mmCIF file of C-alpha atoms in Angstrom:
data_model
loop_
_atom_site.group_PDB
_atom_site.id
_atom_site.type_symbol
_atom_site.label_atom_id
_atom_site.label_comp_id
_atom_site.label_asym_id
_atom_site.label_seq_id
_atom_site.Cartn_x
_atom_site.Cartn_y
_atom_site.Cartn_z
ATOM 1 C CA UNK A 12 125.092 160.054 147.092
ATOM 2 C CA UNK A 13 123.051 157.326 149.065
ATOM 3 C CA UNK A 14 119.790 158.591 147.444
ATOM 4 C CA UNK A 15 121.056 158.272 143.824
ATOM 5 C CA UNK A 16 123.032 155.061 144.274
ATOM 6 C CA UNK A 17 119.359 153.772 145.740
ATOM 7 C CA UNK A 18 117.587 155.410 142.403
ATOM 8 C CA UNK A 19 120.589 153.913 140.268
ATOM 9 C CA UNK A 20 119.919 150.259 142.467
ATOM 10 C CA UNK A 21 116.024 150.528 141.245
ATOM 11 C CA UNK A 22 117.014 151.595 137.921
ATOM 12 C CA UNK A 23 118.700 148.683 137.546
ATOM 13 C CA UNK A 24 116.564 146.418 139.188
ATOM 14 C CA UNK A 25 113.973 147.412 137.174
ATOM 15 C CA UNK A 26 115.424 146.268 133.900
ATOM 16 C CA UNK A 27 116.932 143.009 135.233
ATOM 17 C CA UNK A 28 113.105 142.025 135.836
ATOM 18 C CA UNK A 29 112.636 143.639 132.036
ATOM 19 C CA UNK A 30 115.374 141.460 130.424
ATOM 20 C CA UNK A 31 114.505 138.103 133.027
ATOM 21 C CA UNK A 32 110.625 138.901 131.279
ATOM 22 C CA UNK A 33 112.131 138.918 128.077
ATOM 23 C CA UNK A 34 114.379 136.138 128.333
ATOM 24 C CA UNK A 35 111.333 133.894 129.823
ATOM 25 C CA UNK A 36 109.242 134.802 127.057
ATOM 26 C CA UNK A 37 111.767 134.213 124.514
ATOM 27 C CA UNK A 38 112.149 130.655 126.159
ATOM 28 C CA UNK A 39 108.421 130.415 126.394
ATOM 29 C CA UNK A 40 108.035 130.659 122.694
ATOM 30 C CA UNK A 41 111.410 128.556 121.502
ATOM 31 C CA UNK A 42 109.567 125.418 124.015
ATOM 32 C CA UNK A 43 106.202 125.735 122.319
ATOM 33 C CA UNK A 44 108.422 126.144 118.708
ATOM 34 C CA UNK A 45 109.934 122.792 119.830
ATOM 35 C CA UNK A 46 106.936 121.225 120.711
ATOM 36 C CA UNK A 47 105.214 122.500 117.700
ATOM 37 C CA UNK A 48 104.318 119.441 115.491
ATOM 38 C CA UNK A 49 107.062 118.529 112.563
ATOM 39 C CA UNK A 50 105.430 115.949 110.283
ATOM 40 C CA UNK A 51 107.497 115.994 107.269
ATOM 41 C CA UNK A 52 106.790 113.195 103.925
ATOM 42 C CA UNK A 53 109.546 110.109 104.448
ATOM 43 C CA UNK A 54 113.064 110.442 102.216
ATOM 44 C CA UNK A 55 113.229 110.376 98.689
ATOM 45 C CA UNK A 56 109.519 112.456 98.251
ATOM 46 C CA UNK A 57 108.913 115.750 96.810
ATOM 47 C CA UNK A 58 105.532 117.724 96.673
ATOM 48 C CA UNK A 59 103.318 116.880 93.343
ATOM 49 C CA UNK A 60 100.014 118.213 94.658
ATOM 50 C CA UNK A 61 98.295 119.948 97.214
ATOM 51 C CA UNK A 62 95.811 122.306 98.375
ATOM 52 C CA UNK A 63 95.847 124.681 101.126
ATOM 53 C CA UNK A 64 92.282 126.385 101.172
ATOM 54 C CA UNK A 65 93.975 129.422 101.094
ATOM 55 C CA UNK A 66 91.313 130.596 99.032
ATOM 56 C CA UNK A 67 87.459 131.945 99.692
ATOM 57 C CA UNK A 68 85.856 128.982 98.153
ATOM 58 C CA UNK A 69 86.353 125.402 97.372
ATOM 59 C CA UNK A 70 88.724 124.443 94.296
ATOM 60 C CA UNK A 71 86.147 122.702 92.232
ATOM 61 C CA UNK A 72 88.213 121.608 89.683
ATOM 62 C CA UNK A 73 89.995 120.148 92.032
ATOM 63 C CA UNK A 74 87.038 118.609 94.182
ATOM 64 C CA UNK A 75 83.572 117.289 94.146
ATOM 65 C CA UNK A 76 81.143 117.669 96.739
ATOM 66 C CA UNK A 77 80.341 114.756 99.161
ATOM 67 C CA UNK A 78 76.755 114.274 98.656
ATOM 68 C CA UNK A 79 75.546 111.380 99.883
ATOM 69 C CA UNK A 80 72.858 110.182 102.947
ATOM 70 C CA UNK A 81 74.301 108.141 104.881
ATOM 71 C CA UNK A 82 74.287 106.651 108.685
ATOM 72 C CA UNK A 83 72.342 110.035 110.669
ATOM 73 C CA UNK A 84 73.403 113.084 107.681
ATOM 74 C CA UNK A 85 73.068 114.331 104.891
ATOM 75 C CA UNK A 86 76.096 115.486 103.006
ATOM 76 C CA UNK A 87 75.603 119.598 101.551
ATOM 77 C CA UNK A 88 77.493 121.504 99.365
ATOM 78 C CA UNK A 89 76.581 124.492 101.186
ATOM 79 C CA UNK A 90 78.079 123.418 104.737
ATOM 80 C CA UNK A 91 81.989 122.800 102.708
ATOM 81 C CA UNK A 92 83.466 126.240 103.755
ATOM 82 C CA UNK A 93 86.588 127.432 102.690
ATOM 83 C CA UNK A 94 87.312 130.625 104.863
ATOM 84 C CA UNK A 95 90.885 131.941 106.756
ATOM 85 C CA UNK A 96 92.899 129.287 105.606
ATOM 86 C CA UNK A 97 90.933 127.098 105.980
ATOM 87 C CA UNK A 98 88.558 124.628 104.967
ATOM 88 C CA UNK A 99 85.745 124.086 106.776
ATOM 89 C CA UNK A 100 82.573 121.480 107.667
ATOM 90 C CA UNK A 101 80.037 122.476 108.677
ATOM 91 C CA UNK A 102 77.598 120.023 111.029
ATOM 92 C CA UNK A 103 74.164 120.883 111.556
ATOM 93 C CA UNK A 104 70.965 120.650 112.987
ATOM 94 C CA UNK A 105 68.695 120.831 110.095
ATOM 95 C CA UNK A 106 66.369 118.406 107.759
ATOM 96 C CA UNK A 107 67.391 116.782 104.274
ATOM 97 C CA UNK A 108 66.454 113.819 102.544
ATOM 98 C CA UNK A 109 64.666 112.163 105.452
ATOM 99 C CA UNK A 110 67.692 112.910 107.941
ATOM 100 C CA UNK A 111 68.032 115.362 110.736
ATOM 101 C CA UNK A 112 71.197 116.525 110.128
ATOM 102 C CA UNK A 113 73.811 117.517 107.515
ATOM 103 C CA UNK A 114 77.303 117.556 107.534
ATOM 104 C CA UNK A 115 79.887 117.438 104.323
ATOM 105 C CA UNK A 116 83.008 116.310 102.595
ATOM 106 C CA UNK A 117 84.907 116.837 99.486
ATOM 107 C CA UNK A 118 86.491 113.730 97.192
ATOM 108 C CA UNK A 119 89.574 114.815 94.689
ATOM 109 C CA UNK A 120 88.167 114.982 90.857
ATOM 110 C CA UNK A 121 92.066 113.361 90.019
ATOM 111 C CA UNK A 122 92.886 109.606 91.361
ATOM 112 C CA UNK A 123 96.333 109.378 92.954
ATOM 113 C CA UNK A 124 98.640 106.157 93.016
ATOM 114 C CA UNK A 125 101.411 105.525 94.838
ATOM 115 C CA UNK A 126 102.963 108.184 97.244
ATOM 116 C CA UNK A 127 102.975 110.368 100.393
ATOM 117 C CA UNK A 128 99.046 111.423 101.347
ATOM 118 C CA UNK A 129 99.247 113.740 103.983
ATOM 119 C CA UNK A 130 96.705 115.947 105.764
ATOM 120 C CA UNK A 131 96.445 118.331 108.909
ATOM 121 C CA UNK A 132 92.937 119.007 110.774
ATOM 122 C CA UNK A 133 91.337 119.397 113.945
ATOM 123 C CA UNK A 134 87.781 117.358 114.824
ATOM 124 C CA UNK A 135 84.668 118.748 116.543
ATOM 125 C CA UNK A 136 83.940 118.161 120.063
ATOM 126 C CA UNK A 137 80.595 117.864 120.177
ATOM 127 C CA UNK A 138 78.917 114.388 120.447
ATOM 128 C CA UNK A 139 77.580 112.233 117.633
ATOM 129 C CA UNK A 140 80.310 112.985 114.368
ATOM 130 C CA UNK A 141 82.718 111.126 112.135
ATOM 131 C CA UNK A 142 85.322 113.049 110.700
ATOM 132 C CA UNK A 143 87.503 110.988 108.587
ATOM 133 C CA UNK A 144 90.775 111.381 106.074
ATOM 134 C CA UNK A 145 90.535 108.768 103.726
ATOM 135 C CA UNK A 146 91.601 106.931 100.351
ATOM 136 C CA UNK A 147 88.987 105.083 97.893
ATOM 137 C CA UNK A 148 87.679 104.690 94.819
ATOM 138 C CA UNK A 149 84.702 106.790 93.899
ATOM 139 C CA UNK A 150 81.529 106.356 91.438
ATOM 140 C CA UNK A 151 80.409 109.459 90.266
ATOM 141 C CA UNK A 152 77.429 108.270 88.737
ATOM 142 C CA UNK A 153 76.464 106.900 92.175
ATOM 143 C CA UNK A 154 77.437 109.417 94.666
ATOM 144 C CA UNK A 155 75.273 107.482 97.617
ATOM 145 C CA UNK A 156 77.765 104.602 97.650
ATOM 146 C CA UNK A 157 80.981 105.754 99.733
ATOM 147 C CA UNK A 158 82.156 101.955 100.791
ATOM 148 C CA UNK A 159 83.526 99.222 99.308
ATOM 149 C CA UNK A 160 84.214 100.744 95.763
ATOM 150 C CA UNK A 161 87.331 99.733 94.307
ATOM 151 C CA UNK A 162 90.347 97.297 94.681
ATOM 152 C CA UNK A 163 91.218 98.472 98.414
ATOM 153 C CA UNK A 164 90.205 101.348 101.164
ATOM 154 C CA UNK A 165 92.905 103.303 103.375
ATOM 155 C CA UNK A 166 91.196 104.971 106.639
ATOM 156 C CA UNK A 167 94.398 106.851 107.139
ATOM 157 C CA UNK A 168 91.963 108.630 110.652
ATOM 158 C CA UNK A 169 88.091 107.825 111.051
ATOM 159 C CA UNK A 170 87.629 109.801 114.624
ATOM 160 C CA UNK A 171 84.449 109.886 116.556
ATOM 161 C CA UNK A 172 83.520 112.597 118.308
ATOM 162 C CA UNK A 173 82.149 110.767 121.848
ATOM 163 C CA UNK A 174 86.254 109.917 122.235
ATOM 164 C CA UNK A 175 88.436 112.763 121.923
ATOM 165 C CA UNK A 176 91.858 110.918 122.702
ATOM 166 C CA UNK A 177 91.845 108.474 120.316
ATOM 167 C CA UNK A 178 90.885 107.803 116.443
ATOM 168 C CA UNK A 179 90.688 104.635 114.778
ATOM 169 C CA UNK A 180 92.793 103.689 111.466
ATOM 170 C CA UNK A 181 91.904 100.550 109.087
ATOM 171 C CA UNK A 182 92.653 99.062 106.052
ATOM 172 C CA UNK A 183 90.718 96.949 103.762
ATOM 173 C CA UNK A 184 92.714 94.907 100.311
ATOM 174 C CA UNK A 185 89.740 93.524 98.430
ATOM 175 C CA UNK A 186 91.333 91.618 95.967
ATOM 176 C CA UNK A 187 94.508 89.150 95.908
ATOM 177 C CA UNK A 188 96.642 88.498 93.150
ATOM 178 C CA UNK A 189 96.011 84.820 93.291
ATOM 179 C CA UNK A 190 92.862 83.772 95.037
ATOM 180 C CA UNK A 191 93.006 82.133 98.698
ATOM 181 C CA UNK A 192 96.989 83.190 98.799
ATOM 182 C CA UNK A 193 96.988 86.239 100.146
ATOM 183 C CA UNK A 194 97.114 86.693 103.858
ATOM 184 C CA UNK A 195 94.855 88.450 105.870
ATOM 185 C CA UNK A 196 95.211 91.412 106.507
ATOM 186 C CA UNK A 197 94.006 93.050 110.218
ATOM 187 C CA UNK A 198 91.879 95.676 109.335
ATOM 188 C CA UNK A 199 90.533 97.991 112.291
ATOM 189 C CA UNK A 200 92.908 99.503 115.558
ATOM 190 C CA UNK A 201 92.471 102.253 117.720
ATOM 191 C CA UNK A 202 95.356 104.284 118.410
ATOM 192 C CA UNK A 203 95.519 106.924 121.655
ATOM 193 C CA UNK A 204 96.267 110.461 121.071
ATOM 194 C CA UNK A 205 96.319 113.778 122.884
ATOM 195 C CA UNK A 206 92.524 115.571 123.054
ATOM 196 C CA UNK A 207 92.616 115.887 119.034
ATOM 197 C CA UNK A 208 89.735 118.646 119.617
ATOM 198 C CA UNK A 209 92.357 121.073 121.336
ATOM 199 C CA UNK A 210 94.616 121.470 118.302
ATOM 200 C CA UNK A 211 95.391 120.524 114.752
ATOM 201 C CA UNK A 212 97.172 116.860 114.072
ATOM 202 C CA UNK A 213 98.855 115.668 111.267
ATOM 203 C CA UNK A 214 98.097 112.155 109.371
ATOM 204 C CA UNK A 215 100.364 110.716 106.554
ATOM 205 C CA UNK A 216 99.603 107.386 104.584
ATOM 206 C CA UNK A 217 102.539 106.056 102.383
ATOM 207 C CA UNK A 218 101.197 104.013 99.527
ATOM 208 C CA UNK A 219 104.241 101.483 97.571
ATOM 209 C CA UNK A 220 103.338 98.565 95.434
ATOM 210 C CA UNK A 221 104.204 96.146 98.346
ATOM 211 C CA UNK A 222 103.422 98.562 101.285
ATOM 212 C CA UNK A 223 101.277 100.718 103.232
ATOM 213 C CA UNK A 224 102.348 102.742 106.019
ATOM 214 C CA UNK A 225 100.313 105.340 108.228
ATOM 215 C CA UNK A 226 101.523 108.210 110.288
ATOM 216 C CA UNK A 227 100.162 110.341 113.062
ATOM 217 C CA UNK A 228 102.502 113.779 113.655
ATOM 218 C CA UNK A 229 105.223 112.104 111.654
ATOM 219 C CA UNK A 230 105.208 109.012 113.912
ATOM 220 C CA UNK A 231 104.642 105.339 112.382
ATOM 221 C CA UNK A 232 101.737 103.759 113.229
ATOM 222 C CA UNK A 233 101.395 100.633 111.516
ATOM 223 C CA UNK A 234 102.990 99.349 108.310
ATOM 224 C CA UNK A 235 101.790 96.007 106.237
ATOM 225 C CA UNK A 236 102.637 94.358 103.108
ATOM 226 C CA UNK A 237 100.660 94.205 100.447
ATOM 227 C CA UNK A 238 102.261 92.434 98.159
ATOM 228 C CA UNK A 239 99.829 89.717 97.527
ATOM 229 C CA UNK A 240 97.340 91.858 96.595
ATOM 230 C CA UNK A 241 95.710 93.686 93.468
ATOM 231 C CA UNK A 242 96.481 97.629 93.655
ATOM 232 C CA UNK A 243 94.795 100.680 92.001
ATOM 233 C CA UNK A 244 94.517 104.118 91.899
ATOM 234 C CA UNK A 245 92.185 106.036 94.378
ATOM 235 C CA UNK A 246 90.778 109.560 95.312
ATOM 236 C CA UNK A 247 91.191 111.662 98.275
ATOM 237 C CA UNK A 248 88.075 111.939 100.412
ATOM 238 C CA UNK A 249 87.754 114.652 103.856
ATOM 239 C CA UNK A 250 84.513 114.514 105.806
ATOM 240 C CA UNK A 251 82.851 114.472 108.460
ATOM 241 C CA UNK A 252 79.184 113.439 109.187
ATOM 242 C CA UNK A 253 76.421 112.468 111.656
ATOM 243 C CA UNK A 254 77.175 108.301 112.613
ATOM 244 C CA UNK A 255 76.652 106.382 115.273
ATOM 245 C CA UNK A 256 79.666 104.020 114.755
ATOM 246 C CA UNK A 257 79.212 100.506 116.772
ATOM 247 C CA UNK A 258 76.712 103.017 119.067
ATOM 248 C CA UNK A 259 79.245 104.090 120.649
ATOM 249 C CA UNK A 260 79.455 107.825 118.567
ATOM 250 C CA UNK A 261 76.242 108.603 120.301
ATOM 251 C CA UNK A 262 73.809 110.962 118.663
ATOM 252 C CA UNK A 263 74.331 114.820 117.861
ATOM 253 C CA UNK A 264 73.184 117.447 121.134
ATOM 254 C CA UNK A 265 71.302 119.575 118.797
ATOM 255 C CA UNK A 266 72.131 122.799 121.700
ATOM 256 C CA UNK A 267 75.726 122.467 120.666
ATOM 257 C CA UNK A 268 75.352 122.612 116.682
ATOM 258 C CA UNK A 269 76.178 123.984 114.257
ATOM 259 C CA UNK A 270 79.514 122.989 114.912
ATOM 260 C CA UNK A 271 82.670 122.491 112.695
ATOM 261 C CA UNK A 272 85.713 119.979 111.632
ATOM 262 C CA UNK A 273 88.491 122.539 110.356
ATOM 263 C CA UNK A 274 91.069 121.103 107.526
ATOM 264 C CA UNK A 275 94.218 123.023 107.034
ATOM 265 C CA UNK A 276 95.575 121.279 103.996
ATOM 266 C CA UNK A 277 95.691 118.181 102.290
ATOM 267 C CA UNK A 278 99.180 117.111 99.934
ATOM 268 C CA UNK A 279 100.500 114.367 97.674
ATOM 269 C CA UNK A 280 103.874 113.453 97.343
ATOM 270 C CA UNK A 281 105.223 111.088 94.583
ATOM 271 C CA UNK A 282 108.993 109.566 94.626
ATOM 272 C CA UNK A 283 111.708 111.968 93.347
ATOM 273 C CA UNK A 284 113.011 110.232 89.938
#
Protein backbone atom coordinates (compact mmCIF):
# COMPACT_ATOMS: atom_id res chain seq x y z
CA UNK A 1 0.00 0.00 0.00
CA UNK A 2 2.81 2.58 0.98
CA UNK A 3 4.77 1.65 -2.21
CA UNK A 4 1.85 2.31 -4.62
CA UNK A 5 0.43 5.36 -2.86
CA UNK A 6 4.37 6.64 -3.31
CA UNK A 7 4.17 5.46 -7.25
CA UNK A 8 0.53 7.05 -7.39
CA UNK A 9 2.28 10.47 -5.41
CA UNK A 10 5.02 10.51 -8.46
CA UNK A 11 2.46 9.77 -10.93
CA UNK A 12 0.87 12.63 -10.05
CA UNK A 13 3.58 14.79 -9.46
CA UNK A 14 4.78 14.14 -12.61
CA UNK A 15 1.88 15.58 -14.54
CA UNK A 16 1.32 18.60 -12.25
CA UNK A 17 4.94 19.68 -13.56
CA UNK A 18 3.39 18.52 -17.23
CA UNK A 19 0.25 20.74 -16.97
CA UNK A 20 2.38 23.82 -14.79
CA UNK A 21 4.82 23.39 -18.34
CA UNK A 22 1.90 23.66 -20.32
CA UNK A 23 0.14 26.29 -18.63
CA UNK A 24 3.56 28.49 -18.63
CA UNK A 25 3.94 27.99 -22.16
CA UNK A 26 0.49 28.74 -22.99
CA UNK A 27 1.06 32.08 -20.97
CA UNK A 28 4.39 32.46 -22.63
CA UNK A 29 2.85 32.64 -26.01
CA UNK A 30 -0.63 34.71 -25.08
CA UNK A 31 2.29 37.63 -23.49
CA UNK A 32 4.32 37.65 -26.68
CA UNK A 33 0.57 37.55 -28.70
CA UNK A 34 -0.11 40.68 -26.58
CA UNK A 35 2.95 42.28 -27.15
CA UNK A 36 2.89 41.42 -30.75
CA UNK A 37 2.59 44.74 -32.73
CA UNK A 38 -1.24 45.85 -33.74
CA UNK A 39 -0.94 48.73 -36.21
CA UNK A 40 -4.25 48.93 -37.75
CA UNK A 41 -5.29 52.11 -40.63
CA UNK A 42 -7.35 54.99 -38.43
CA UNK A 43 -11.52 54.75 -38.60
CA UNK A 44 -13.45 55.19 -41.52
CA UNK A 45 -10.51 53.34 -44.02
CA UNK A 46 -10.77 50.26 -45.94
CA UNK A 47 -7.96 48.47 -48.00
CA UNK A 48 -7.73 49.77 -51.87
CA UNK A 49 -4.24 48.45 -52.57
CA UNK A 50 -1.49 46.52 -51.46
CA UNK A 51 1.20 44.16 -52.00
CA UNK A 52 2.52 41.50 -49.91
CA UNK A 53 5.59 39.96 -51.87
CA UNK A 54 4.03 36.88 -51.44
CA UNK A 55 5.26 36.06 -54.68
CA UNK A 56 8.89 34.82 -56.23
CA UNK A 57 9.55 38.01 -58.00
CA UNK A 58 8.79 41.62 -58.00
CA UNK A 59 5.20 42.81 -59.32
CA UNK A 60 6.40 44.88 -62.18
CA UNK A 61 3.35 46.16 -63.19
CA UNK A 62 3.03 47.27 -60.11
CA UNK A 63 6.70 48.69 -59.58
CA UNK A 64 9.69 50.16 -61.21
CA UNK A 65 13.09 49.60 -60.26
CA UNK A 66 15.06 52.27 -58.25
CA UNK A 67 17.90 52.96 -60.44
CA UNK A 68 19.62 55.75 -59.66
CA UNK A 69 23.51 56.73 -58.26
CA UNK A 70 23.28 58.47 -55.64
CA UNK A 71 25.25 59.53 -52.22
CA UNK A 72 27.87 56.04 -51.90
CA UNK A 73 25.39 53.30 -54.28
CA UNK A 74 24.24 52.38 -56.98
CA UNK A 75 20.65 51.31 -57.20
CA UNK A 76 20.27 47.41 -59.17
CA UNK A 77 17.50 45.67 -60.31
CA UNK A 78 19.16 42.54 -59.57
CA UNK A 79 19.68 43.15 -55.65
CA UNK A 80 15.30 43.81 -55.34
CA UNK A 81 14.50 40.22 -54.10
CA UNK A 82 11.24 39.01 -53.57
CA UNK A 83 11.66 35.57 -51.73
CA UNK A 84 9.52 33.89 -48.46
CA UNK A 85 7.25 36.57 -48.11
CA UNK A 86 9.17 38.79 -48.53
CA UNK A 87 10.75 41.46 -50.30
CA UNK A 88 14.10 41.92 -50.11
CA UNK A 89 17.33 44.55 -50.65
CA UNK A 90 20.01 43.57 -51.18
CA UNK A 91 23.35 45.85 -50.11
CA UNK A 92 26.56 45.09 -51.50
CA UNK A 93 30.05 45.31 -51.86
CA UNK A 94 30.53 45.55 -55.51
CA UNK A 95 31.40 48.32 -58.39
CA UNK A 96 28.78 50.27 -60.66
CA UNK A 97 28.76 53.44 -62.27
CA UNK A 98 31.80 54.85 -60.49
CA UNK A 99 30.44 53.70 -56.92
CA UNK A 100 31.52 50.94 -54.65
CA UNK A 101 28.47 49.71 -53.71
CA UNK A 102 24.87 48.90 -54.74
CA UNK A 103 21.87 48.70 -52.96
CA UNK A 104 18.02 49.05 -54.39
CA UNK A 105 14.47 50.22 -54.15
CA UNK A 106 11.25 49.96 -55.91
CA UNK A 107 8.78 53.23 -56.71
CA UNK A 108 4.83 52.29 -57.42
CA UNK A 109 4.10 52.61 -61.43
CA UNK A 110 0.34 54.13 -59.98
CA UNK A 111 0.38 57.68 -57.98
CA UNK A 112 -1.78 57.57 -54.85
CA UNK A 113 -3.68 60.66 -53.25
CA UNK A 114 -5.13 60.97 -50.22
CA UNK A 115 -5.29 57.99 -47.69
CA UNK A 116 -3.74 55.47 -45.25
CA UNK A 117 0.11 54.50 -46.54
CA UNK A 118 1.23 51.90 -44.46
CA UNK A 119 4.28 49.62 -44.48
CA UNK A 120 6.06 46.92 -42.20
CA UNK A 121 10.02 46.20 -42.46
CA UNK A 122 13.00 45.53 -40.61
CA UNK A 123 16.54 47.62 -41.41
CA UNK A 124 20.07 46.19 -41.68
CA UNK A 125 22.49 46.42 -38.97
CA UNK A 126 25.44 46.85 -40.52
CA UNK A 127 27.08 50.35 -40.73
CA UNK A 128 26.85 52.86 -43.56
CA UNK A 129 22.83 52.35 -45.06
CA UNK A 130 19.65 54.33 -45.53
CA UNK A 131 16.65 52.46 -45.67
CA UNK A 132 13.73 54.65 -46.13
CA UNK A 133 9.63 54.39 -46.67
CA UNK A 134 8.69 57.25 -48.49
CA UNK A 135 6.10 59.40 -50.63
CA UNK A 136 7.13 61.62 -53.83
CA UNK A 137 6.71 62.41 -57.07
CA UNK A 138 8.77 60.56 -59.61
CA UNK A 139 10.27 61.40 -63.27
CA UNK A 140 10.58 58.50 -65.20
CA UNK A 141 12.40 59.99 -67.87
CA UNK A 142 15.00 61.01 -65.26
CA UNK A 143 15.38 58.19 -62.94
CA UNK A 144 18.77 59.88 -61.28
CA UNK A 145 16.69 62.63 -59.65
CA UNK A 146 14.96 61.11 -56.38
CA UNK A 147 14.55 64.72 -54.44
CA UNK A 148 12.66 67.53 -54.69
CA UNK A 149 10.24 66.38 -57.55
CA UNK A 150 6.84 67.40 -57.10
CA UNK A 151 4.47 69.65 -54.97
CA UNK A 152 5.59 68.03 -51.48
CA UNK A 153 7.81 64.92 -49.98
CA UNK A 154 6.57 62.61 -46.95
CA UNK A 155 9.67 60.67 -45.22
CA UNK A 156 7.13 58.61 -43.40
CA UNK A 157 10.98 56.56 -41.84
CA UNK A 158 14.53 57.49 -43.36
CA UNK A 159 16.70 55.15 -40.77
CA UNK A 160 20.42 55.00 -40.73
CA UNK A 161 22.06 52.16 -40.02
CA UNK A 162 25.07 53.64 -37.48
CA UNK A 163 21.75 54.26 -34.97
CA UNK A 164 19.66 51.37 -34.47
CA UNK A 165 17.14 52.96 -31.86
CA UNK A 166 15.98 55.65 -33.62
CA UNK A 167 14.86 56.79 -37.33
CA UNK A 168 14.24 60.13 -38.48
CA UNK A 169 10.76 61.34 -40.14
CA UNK A 170 10.37 64.76 -42.25
CA UNK A 171 8.22 66.54 -44.29
CA UNK A 172 8.76 68.97 -46.98
CA UNK A 173 5.33 71.29 -48.68
CA UNK A 174 6.96 73.01 -51.63
CA UNK A 175 4.37 75.10 -52.71
CA UNK A 176 1.65 77.41 -50.86
CA UNK A 177 -1.58 78.27 -52.06
CA UNK A 178 -0.90 81.94 -51.83
CA UNK A 179 2.72 82.92 -51.80
CA UNK A 180 4.48 84.14 -48.41
CA UNK A 181 1.08 82.90 -46.43
CA UNK A 182 1.71 79.73 -45.64
CA UNK A 183 3.48 78.86 -42.46
CA UNK A 184 6.41 77.00 -42.09
CA UNK A 185 6.38 73.97 -41.71
CA UNK A 186 9.27 71.99 -39.34
CA UNK A 187 10.61 69.57 -41.48
CA UNK A 188 13.23 67.01 -39.91
CA UNK A 189 12.81 65.04 -36.09
CA UNK A 190 14.23 62.09 -34.79
CA UNK A 191 12.06 59.87 -32.98
CA UNK A 192 13.52 56.88 -30.43
CA UNK A 193 12.52 53.40 -30.97
CA UNK A 194 13.33 49.91 -29.78
CA UNK A 195 16.66 48.28 -31.77
CA UNK A 196 14.54 48.40 -35.20
CA UNK A 197 17.27 45.73 -36.48
CA UNK A 198 15.84 43.01 -33.97
CA UNK A 199 12.34 42.85 -35.47
CA UNK A 200 9.89 44.15 -38.00
CA UNK A 201 8.08 47.78 -37.25
CA UNK A 202 5.23 49.20 -38.66
CA UNK A 203 4.98 52.93 -40.25
CA UNK A 204 1.62 54.57 -41.34
CA UNK A 205 1.34 58.12 -43.02
CA UNK A 206 -2.28 59.56 -43.26
CA UNK A 207 -2.54 61.96 -46.14
CA UNK A 208 -6.11 64.55 -45.97
CA UNK A 209 -6.37 67.72 -47.91
CA UNK A 210 -5.59 69.77 -44.70
CA UNK A 211 -3.47 67.08 -42.87
CA UNK A 212 -0.67 64.82 -42.54
CA UNK A 213 -0.22 62.45 -39.86
CA UNK A 214 2.61 59.72 -39.30
CA UNK A 215 2.56 56.59 -37.27
CA UNK A 216 5.10 54.23 -35.83
CA UNK A 217 3.33 50.65 -34.55
CA UNK A 218 0.00 52.41 -34.69
CA UNK A 219 1.21 55.23 -32.40
CA UNK A 220 0.98 59.07 -33.56
CA UNK A 221 3.94 60.68 -34.12
CA UNK A 222 3.43 63.98 -35.39
CA UNK A 223 0.45 65.54 -37.17
CA UNK A 224 0.49 69.14 -39.16
CA UNK A 225 -1.80 71.09 -41.21
CA UNK A 226 -1.44 71.62 -44.47
CA UNK A 227 -3.95 73.56 -45.41
CA UNK A 228 -2.13 76.44 -46.85
CA UNK A 229 -0.49 74.52 -49.16
CA UNK A 230 -0.70 73.13 -52.87
CA UNK A 231 -1.34 69.16 -52.79
CA UNK A 232 -0.78 66.38 -55.41
CA UNK A 233 -0.65 63.00 -56.05
CA UNK A 234 2.58 60.92 -55.33
CA UNK A 235 4.20 57.38 -55.66
CA UNK A 236 5.31 54.95 -53.16
CA UNK A 237 9.08 54.58 -52.94
CA UNK A 238 11.05 51.52 -50.48
CA UNK A 239 14.84 51.59 -50.44
CA UNK A 240 17.62 51.41 -49.00
CA UNK A 241 21.16 52.52 -50.11
CA UNK A 242 24.81 53.33 -49.28
CA UNK A 243 24.72 57.33 -47.59
CA UNK A 244 26.55 58.97 -45.36
CA UNK A 245 23.73 61.24 -44.00
CA UNK A 246 25.21 64.52 -42.09
CA UNK A 247 28.48 61.89 -41.69
CA UNK A 248 27.08 60.53 -39.18
CA UNK A 249 25.78 57.05 -41.30
CA UNK A 250 29.42 56.23 -41.53
CA UNK A 251 30.64 54.17 -44.44
CA UNK A 252 29.72 50.41 -45.31
CA UNK A 253 32.32 47.49 -43.40
CA UNK A 254 32.72 45.72 -46.60
CA UNK A 255 33.42 42.16 -44.08
CA UNK A 256 29.80 42.44 -43.11
CA UNK A 257 28.10 42.76 -46.72
CA UNK A 258 26.14 41.62 -48.54
CA UNK A 259 23.61 42.39 -46.18
CA UNK A 260 19.78 42.99 -46.42
CA UNK A 261 16.66 45.46 -45.49
CA UNK A 262 13.58 42.94 -45.48
CA UNK A 263 9.94 44.56 -46.43
CA UNK A 264 6.95 42.57 -45.48
CA UNK A 265 4.27 44.57 -47.19
CA UNK A 266 3.36 47.83 -48.23
CA UNK A 267 -0.82 49.00 -48.35
CA UNK A 268 -3.06 51.91 -49.29
CA UNK A 269 -6.12 52.71 -47.76
CA UNK A 270 -8.64 55.30 -49.16
CA UNK A 271 -11.84 56.64 -47.04
CA UNK A 272 -14.87 54.27 -47.05
CA UNK A 273 -17.69 56.31 -49.10
Amino acid sequence: MVAGSLTGSATNFRLEIKMTLKIDATLIMALILACAVQAEPPAGYQLAWADEFDGTKLDTNKWFYRLDSNWNSTQQALNVIVHDGKLWIALKHEQARGKNYTGGGIISKRNFGYGYYEARFKVPATLGWHTSFWLSSYDEQNPDKVAGVGLHEMDVCEQDSWKHDSYTRALWMRKPKIDDEAPHLPGWKRISTPDLTKDFHVWGCEFTPTNVEYFFDGKEIQNWDVSAYQTGEQRIWLSSIAANISKKTGNPVDTELPAYAEFDYVRFYEKKE
